[in-house]
Amino acid sequence: MSGLLMIQKLRQEPFNQETEDKLRSHPYLQAAENGKLSLSQRQAFAREQYFVQLSDAKSFATLAGHKDFSPASLTGVSVPSPLQPESSPVDLFQFLLGGEIYASSLLLDYARELGMDEDALRKPPSSYRLSAKSQAYPSYWARLALSGQRAAAAAACAVNFPAWGQMCQLLLQALRDGDEYKEYSSDDDPGLAFIKFFAAPIEDLDKMAAAIIEEETVPYEELIEPVRLLQQYEIMFWDGVFEATDK
């Protein structure tokens, strides 16, 4: 079975259909669409994402072969040069690493609209505790990276990232169009650039993921569980930011 067929089959698995249904009806998204998403919940998205992004960048770097990439912050960080020859196809994880580094400044713009700078994200106030539910997602990425499961990670990307992107697209629409969110006026508002960036589909995602799956020659059955778990952790991320309040 080709890598592309494996990706298509994974998207048709019952667990993925269930994940997509849960995400589309998630309370966080419903609250945003109804104009009831609180400032604390929007700040929680930035606070949790700050650590998700930093951890995921390190995981993608590891999967791309950059074992020593371990910055304390993504601000001002340069993307490590690809380890593959220039003539080689773009490695999925090298590509994703570049995306995380680029988007790190966009997250800071989102946070500033909500009254937070990078120090506030890096060192949350004592009244806020990072969510174990939200941080389970990057923790699983780190597990895949540390165990060198490039094929499983590639398959997880191909299935999970469109689901994440769809959530960002719907959240973007809700924040942009909601009268209650007066900070934003259009898609071009800097405070929405982070969400807009991830709302856009990744060009050639399936092609890049399939190349790694075929290169690693992993059977379909060994891809199912890692993809299912990451989809569950995606739901948990949104659970965590919805439940977040200053305590």
mmCIF file of C-alpha atoms in Angstrom:
data_model
loop_
_atom_site.group_PDB
_atom_site.id
_atom_site.type_symbol
_atom_site.label_atom_id
_atom_site.label_comp_id
_atom_site.label_asym_id
_atom_site.label_seq_id
_atom_site.Cartn_x
_atom_site.Cartn_y
_atom_site.Cartn_z
ATOM 1 C CA MET A 1 0.000 0.000 0.000
ATOM 2 C CA SER A 2 1.399 3.397 -0.953
ATOM 3 C CA GLY A 3 1.941 6.131 1.596
ATOM 4 C CA LEU A 4 -0.837 8.237 0.073
ATOM 5 C CA LEU A 5 -3.294 5.348 0.321
ATOM 6 C CA MET A 6 -2.327 4.793 3.948
ATOM 7 C CA ILE A 7 -3.039 8.455 4.722
ATOM 8 C CA GLN A 8 -6.414 8.274 3.001
ATOM 9 C CA LYS A 9 -7.290 5.096 4.889
ATOM 10 C CA LEU A 10 -6.271 6.620 8.222
ATOM 11 C CA ARG A 11 -8.559 9.601 7.604
ATOM 12 C CA GLN A 12 -11.426 7.178 7.042
ATOM 13 C CA GLU A 13 -10.857 5.288 10.286
ATOM 14 C CA PRO A 14 -13.810 5.553 12.712
ATOM 15 C CA PHE A 15 -11.627 7.170 15.379
ATOM 16 C CA ASN A 16 -10.769 10.017 13.016
ATOM 17 C CA GLN A 17 -14.363 10.616 12.049
ATOM 18 C CA GLU A 18 -15.216 10.737 15.751
ATOM 19 C CA THR A 19 -12.359 13.175 16.415
ATOM 20 C CA GLU A 20 -13.478 15.527 13.660
ATOM 21 C CA ASP A 21 -17.066 15.446 14.934
ATOM 22 C CA LYS A 22 -15.939 16.260 18.475
ATOM 23 C CA LEU A 23 -13.750 19.109 17.297
ATOM 24 C CA ARG A 24 -16.459 20.685 15.153
ATOM 25 C CA SER A 25 -18.817 20.704 18.138
ATOM 26 C CA HIS A 26 -16.203 21.548 20.774
ATOM 27 C CA PRO A 27 -17.339 23.891 23.586
ATOM 28 C CA TYR A 28 -14.380 26.227 22.982
ATOM 29 C CA LEU A 29 -15.411 26.766 19.392
ATOM 30 C CA GLN A 30 -19.083 27.042 20.306
ATOM 31 C CA ALA A 31 -18.276 29.669 22.937
ATOM 32 C CA ALA A 32 -16.234 31.621 20.382
ATOM 33 C CA GLU A 33 -19.031 31.503 17.828
ATOM 34 C CA ASN A 34 -21.599 32.578 20.421
ATOM 35 C CA GLY A 35 -19.490 35.515 21.579
ATOM 36 C CA LYS A 36 -18.993 33.967 25.009
ATOM 37 C CA LEU A 37 -15.298 33.105 24.929
ATOM 38 C CA SER A 38 -13.815 34.821 27.955
ATOM 39 C CA LEU A 39 -10.583 36.796 28.077
ATOM 40 C CA SER A 40 -9.125 34.092 30.332
ATOM 41 C CA GLN A 41 -9.944 31.405 27.778
ATOM 42 C CA ARG A 42 -8.387 33.399 24.929
ATOM 43 C CA GLN A 43 -5.309 34.102 27.039
ATOM 44 C CA ALA A 44 -5.127 30.401 27.883
ATOM 45 C CA PHE A 45 -4.887 29.596 24.169
ATOM 46 C CA ALA A 46 -1.791 31.809 23.933
ATOM 47 C CA ARG A 47 -0.259 30.553 27.175
ATOM 48 C CA GLU A 48 -0.669 26.894 26.308
ATOM 49 C CA GLN A 49 0.360 27.405 22.677
ATOM 50 C CA TYR A 50 3.574 29.122 23.716
ATOM 51 C CA PHE A 51 4.831 25.920 25.341
ATOM 52 C CA VAL A 52 3.242 23.652 22.739
ATOM 53 C CA GLN A 53 5.061 25.527 19.995
ATOM 54 C CA LEU A 54 8.435 25.509 21.717
ATOM 55 C CA SER A 55 8.203 21.799 22.442
ATOM 56 C CA ASP A 56 6.904 20.891 18.989
ATOM 57 C CA ALA A 57 9.723 22.854 17.337
ATOM 58 C CA LYS A 58 12.239 20.775 19.278
ATOM 59 C CA SER A 59 10.392 17.573 18.347
ATOM 60 C CA PHE A 60 10.314 18.476 14.656
ATOM 61 C CA ALA A 61 13.992 19.401 14.815
ATOM 62 C CA THR A 62 14.816 16.019 16.305
ATOM 63 C CA LEU A 63 12.763 14.237 13.644
ATOM 64 C CA ALA A 64 14.605 16.286 10.992
ATOM 65 C CA GLY A 65 17.963 15.196 12.432
ATOM 66 C CA HIS A 66 18.862 18.334 14.411
ATOM 67 C CA LYS A 67 19.495 16.608 17.727
ATOM 68 C CA ASP A 68 21.096 19.639 19.403
ATOM 69 C CA PHE A 69 18.286 22.109 18.674
ATOM 70 C CA SER A 70 17.061 23.129 22.130
ATOM 71 C CA PRO A 71 16.438 26.901 22.461
ATOM 72 C CA ALA A 72 14.828 28.380 25.560
ATOM 73 C CA SER A 73 12.646 30.517 23.284
ATOM 74 C CA LEU A 74 11.897 30.614 19.559
ATOM 75 C CA THR A 75 12.273 34.404 19.438
ATOM 76 C CA GLY A 76 15.160 35.332 17.158
ATOM 77 C CA VAL A 77 16.010 31.702 16.426
ATOM 78 C CA SER A 78 17.184 30.771 12.932
ATOM 79 C CA VAL A 79 16.025 27.634 11.183
ATOM 80 C CA PRO A 80 18.857 25.078 11.084
ATOM 81 C CA SER A 81 20.066 24.259 7.592
ATOM 82 C CA PRO A 82 18.609 21.056 6.099
ATOM 83 C CA LEU A 83 20.780 17.995 6.502
ATOM 84 C CA GLN A 84 19.665 16.620 3.127
ATOM 85 C CA PRO A 85 21.396 17.606 -0.130
ATOM 86 C CA GLU A 86 19.854 20.609 -1.887
ATOM 87 C CA SER A 87 18.676 18.345 -4.679
ATOM 88 C CA SER A 88 16.646 16.201 -2.240
ATOM 89 C CA PRO A 89 12.900 16.715 -1.728
ATOM 90 C CA VAL A 90 11.939 18.900 1.226
ATOM 91 C CA ASP A 91 11.830 16.882 4.443
ATOM 92 C CA LEU A 92 8.446 17.237 6.154
ATOM 93 C CA PHE A 93 9.882 17.868 9.603
ATOM 94 C CA GLN A 94 12.435 20.382 8.365
ATOM 95 C CA PHE A 95 9.515 22.202 6.745
ATOM 96 C CA LEU A 96 7.404 22.071 9.917
ATOM 97 C CA LEU A 97 10.294 23.312 12.035
ATOM 98 C CA GLY A 98 10.567 26.386 9.834
ATOM 99 C CA GLY A 99 6.847 26.966 10.176
ATOM 100 C CA GLU A 100 6.920 26.840 13.973
ATOM 101 C CA ILE A 101 9.809 29.296 14.146
ATOM 102 C CA TYR A 102 8.089 31.679 11.733
ATOM 103 C CA ALA A 103 4.768 31.496 13.605
ATOM 104 C CA SER A 104 6.361 32.124 17.018
ATOM 105 C CA SER A 105 6.347 35.894 16.453
ATOM 106 C CA LEU A 106 2.724 35.713 15.302
ATOM 107 C CA LEU A 107 1.762 34.089 18.591
ATOM 108 C CA LEU A 108 3.367 36.999 20.437
ATOM 109 C CA ASP A 109 1.239 39.393 18.374
ATOM 110 C CA TYR A 110 -1.868 37.428 19.357
ATOM 111 C CA ALA A 111 -0.847 37.579 23.011
ATOM 112 C CA ARG A 112 -0.167 41.335 22.901
ATOM 113 C CA GLU A 113 -3.742 41.974 21.796
ATOM 114 C CA LEU A 114 -4.756 40.265 25.030
ATOM 115 C CA GLY A 115 -2.362 42.221 27.248
ATOM 116 C CA MET A 116 0.512 39.737 27.480
ATOM 117 C CA ASP A 117 4.145 39.887 26.359
ATOM 118 C CA GLU A 118 6.561 36.982 26.027
ATOM 119 C CA ASP A 119 7.618 37.178 29.664
ATOM 120 C CA ALA A 120 3.974 36.785 30.677
ATOM 121 C CA LEU A 121 3.733 33.686 28.500
ATOM 122 C CA ARG A 122 7.037 32.200 29.620
ATOM 123 C CA LYS A 123 6.295 32.791 33.301
ATOM 124 C CA PRO A 124 2.539 32.572 33.870
ATOM 125 C CA PRO A 125 1.220 34.276 37.010
ATOM 126 C CA SER A 126 0.715 32.199 40.126
ATOM 127 C CA SER A 127 -3.010 32.402 39.455
ATOM 128 C CA TYR A 128 -2.614 30.339 36.271
ATOM 129 C CA ARG A 129 -1.487 26.735 35.961
ATOM 130 C CA LEU A 130 -0.647 25.166 32.636
ATOM 131 C CA SER A 131 -3.137 22.498 31.664
ATOM 132 C CA ALA A 132 -1.977 18.886 31.725
ATOM 133 C CA LYS A 133 -4.651 18.213 29.103
ATOM 134 C CA SER A 134 -3.315 20.846 26.725
ATOM 135 C CA GLN A 135 0.317 19.928 27.284
ATOM 136 C CA ALA A 136 -0.286 16.232 26.592
ATOM 137 C CA TYR A 137 -0.239 17.004 22.859
ATOM 138 C CA PRO A 138 3.371 18.266 22.688
ATOM 139 C CA SER A 139 4.432 15.593 25.156
ATOM 140 C CA TYR A 140 3.297 12.915 22.731
ATOM 141 C CA TRP A 141 5.143 14.615 19.878
ATOM 142 C CA ALA A 142 8.278 14.515 22.019
ATOM 143 C CA ARG A 143 7.736 10.798 22.580
ATOM 144 C CA LEU A 144 7.478 10.167 18.840
ATOM 145 C CA ALA A 145 10.596 12.249 18.236
ATOM 146 C CA LEU A 146 12.711 10.668 20.948
ATOM 147 C CA SER A 147 11.808 7.174 19.740
ATOM 148 C CA GLY A 148 12.603 8.115 16.147
ATOM 149 C CA GLN A 149 9.180 7.163 14.797
ATOM 150 C CA ARG A 150 9.352 9.267 11.644
ATOM 151 C CA ALA A 151 6.727 7.283 9.737
ATOM 152 C CA ALA A 152 4.198 7.369 12.565
ATOM 153 C CA ALA A 153 4.905 11.054 13.083
ATOM 154 C CA ALA A 154 4.453 11.770 9.375
ATOM 155 C CA ALA A 155 1.156 9.907 9.302
ATOM 156 C CA ALA A 156 0.028 11.762 12.418
ATOM 157 C CA CYS A 157 0.871 15.079 10.728
ATOM 158 C CA ALA A 158 -1.130 14.193 7.641
ATOM 159 C CA VAL A 159 -4.220 13.360 9.674
ATOM 160 C CA ASN A 160 -3.938 15.798 12.566
ATOM 161 C CA PHE A 161 -2.820 19.012 10.918
ATOM 162 C CA PRO A 162 -5.927 19.387 8.710
ATOM 163 C CA ALA A 163 -8.068 18.918 11.840
ATOM 164 C CA TRP A 164 -6.064 21.584 13.702
ATOM 165 C CA GLY A 165 -6.247 23.815 10.651
ATOM 166 C CA GLN A 166 -10.015 23.492 10.448
ATOM 167 C CA MET A 167 -10.329 24.470 14.113
ATOM 168 C CA CYS A 168 -8.149 27.511 13.472
ATOM 169 C CA GLN A 169 -10.245 28.464 10.440
ATOM 170 C CA LEU A 170 -13.481 28.316 12.431
ATOM 171 C CA LEU A 171 -11.926 30.158 15.374
ATOM 172 C CA LEU A 172 -10.602 32.827 13.009
ATOM 173 C CA GLN A 173 -14.067 33.391 11.603
ATOM 174 C CA ALA A 174 -15.634 33.574 15.054
ATOM 175 C CA LEU A 175 -13.133 36.090 16.448
ATOM 176 C CA ARG A 176 -13.096 38.208 13.294
ATOM 177 C CA ASP A 177 -16.873 38.396 12.916
ATOM 178 C CA GLY A 178 -17.972 38.454 16.562
ATOM 179 C CA ASP A 179 -19.123 41.847 17.825
ATOM 180 C CA GLU A 180 -17.878 40.871 21.276
ATOM 181 C CA TYR A 181 -14.236 40.657 20.114
ATOM 182 C CA LYS A 182 -13.569 44.306 19.428
ATOM 183 C CA GLU A 183 -9.791 43.810 19.263
ATOM 184 C CA TYR A 184 -10.151 42.411 15.752
ATOM 185 C CA SER A 185 -11.456 44.074 12.628
ATOM 186 C CA SER A 186 -10.399 41.799 9.753
ATOM 187 C CA ASP A 187 -8.340 38.771 8.750
ATOM 188 C CA ASP A 188 -5.374 41.112 8.386
ATOM 189 C CA ASP A 189 -5.396 42.152 12.040
ATOM 190 C CA PRO A 190 -1.950 41.267 13.504
ATOM 191 C CA GLY A 191 -3.680 39.736 16.501
ATOM 192 C CA LEU A 192 -5.236 37.082 14.257
ATOM 193 C CA ALA A 193 -2.166 36.327 12.132
ATOM 194 C CA PHE A 194 -1.169 33.276 14.191
ATOM 195 C CA ILE A 195 -4.577 31.650 13.843
ATOM 196 C CA LYS A 196 -4.803 32.636 10.176
ATOM 197 C CA PHE A 197 -1.376 31.105 9.476
ATOM 198 C CA PHE A 198 -2.410 27.709 10.814
ATOM 199 C CA ALA A 199 -5.863 27.922 9.237
ATOM 200 C CA ALA A 200 -4.265 27.748 5.788
ATOM 201 C CA PRO A 201 -3.795 24.218 4.357
ATOM 202 C CA ILE A 202 -0.190 23.011 4.128
ATOM 203 C CA GLU A 203 0.786 22.674 0.501
ATOM 204 C CA ASP A 204 2.046 19.171 -0.402
ATOM 205 C CA LEU A 205 1.465 17.899 3.150
ATOM 206 C CA ASP A 206 0.293 14.476 1.977
ATOM 207 C CA LYS A 207 3.142 14.172 -0.528
ATOM 208 C CA MET A 208 5.803 14.994 2.076
ATOM 209 C CA ALA A 209 4.230 12.674 4.672
ATOM 210 C CA ALA A 210 3.796 9.822 2.214
ATOM 211 C CA ALA A 211 7.455 10.034 1.188
ATOM 212 C CA ILE A 212 8.562 9.423 4.778
ATOM 213 C CA ILE A 213 6.046 6.614 5.327
ATOM 214 C CA GLU A 214 7.317 4.821 2.232
ATOM 215 C CA GLU A 215 10.945 5.494 3.114
ATOM 216 C CA GLU A 216 10.518 3.929 6.562
ATOM 217 C CA THR A 217 8.551 0.915 5.203
ATOM 218 C CA VAL A 218 6.273 0.746 8.244
ATOM 219 C CA PRO A 219 3.118 -1.385 7.893
ATOM 220 C CA TYR A 220 -0.255 0.337 8.069
ATOM 221 C CA GLU A 221 -1.205 -1.396 11.300
ATOM 222 C CA GLU A 222 1.691 0.253 13.141
ATOM 223 C CA LEU A 223 0.496 3.723 12.153
ATOM 224 C CA ILE A 224 -3.029 3.479 13.496
ATOM 225 C CA GLU A 225 -2.375 3.817 17.214
ATOM 226 C CA PRO A 226 0.027 6.792 17.097
ATOM 227 C CA VAL A 227 -2.390 8.690 14.831
ATOM 228 C CA ARG A 228 -5.366 7.817 17.043
ATOM 229 C CA LEU A 229 -3.542 8.983 20.146
ATOM 230 C CA LEU A 230 -2.475 12.298 18.630
ATOM 231 C CA GLN A 231 -6.062 12.965 17.564
ATOM 232 C CA GLN A 232 -7.188 12.327 21.133
ATOM 233 C CA TYR A 233 -4.541 14.722 22.408
ATOM 234 C CA GLU A 234 -5.799 17.342 19.946
ATOM 235 C CA ILE A 235 -9.215 17.175 21.588
ATOM 236 C CA MET A 236 -7.579 17.370 25.012
ATOM 237 C CA PHE A 237 -5.719 20.535 24.018
ATOM 238 C CA TRP A 238 -9.011 22.285 23.335
ATOM 239 C CA ASP A 239 -10.529 20.798 26.501
ATOM 240 C CA GLY A 240 -7.693 22.344 28.498
ATOM 241 C CA VAL A 241 -7.972 25.845 27.072
ATOM 242 C CA PHE A 242 -11.762 25.778 27.423
ATOM 243 C CA GLU A 243 -11.559 24.811 31.087
ATOM 244 C CA ALA A 244 -8.798 27.318 31.856
ATOM 245 C CA THR A 245 -9.512 30.047 34.360
ATOM 246 C CA ASP A 246 -7.281 32.039 36.679
ATOM 247 C CA LYS A 247 -7.253 30.061 39.915
#
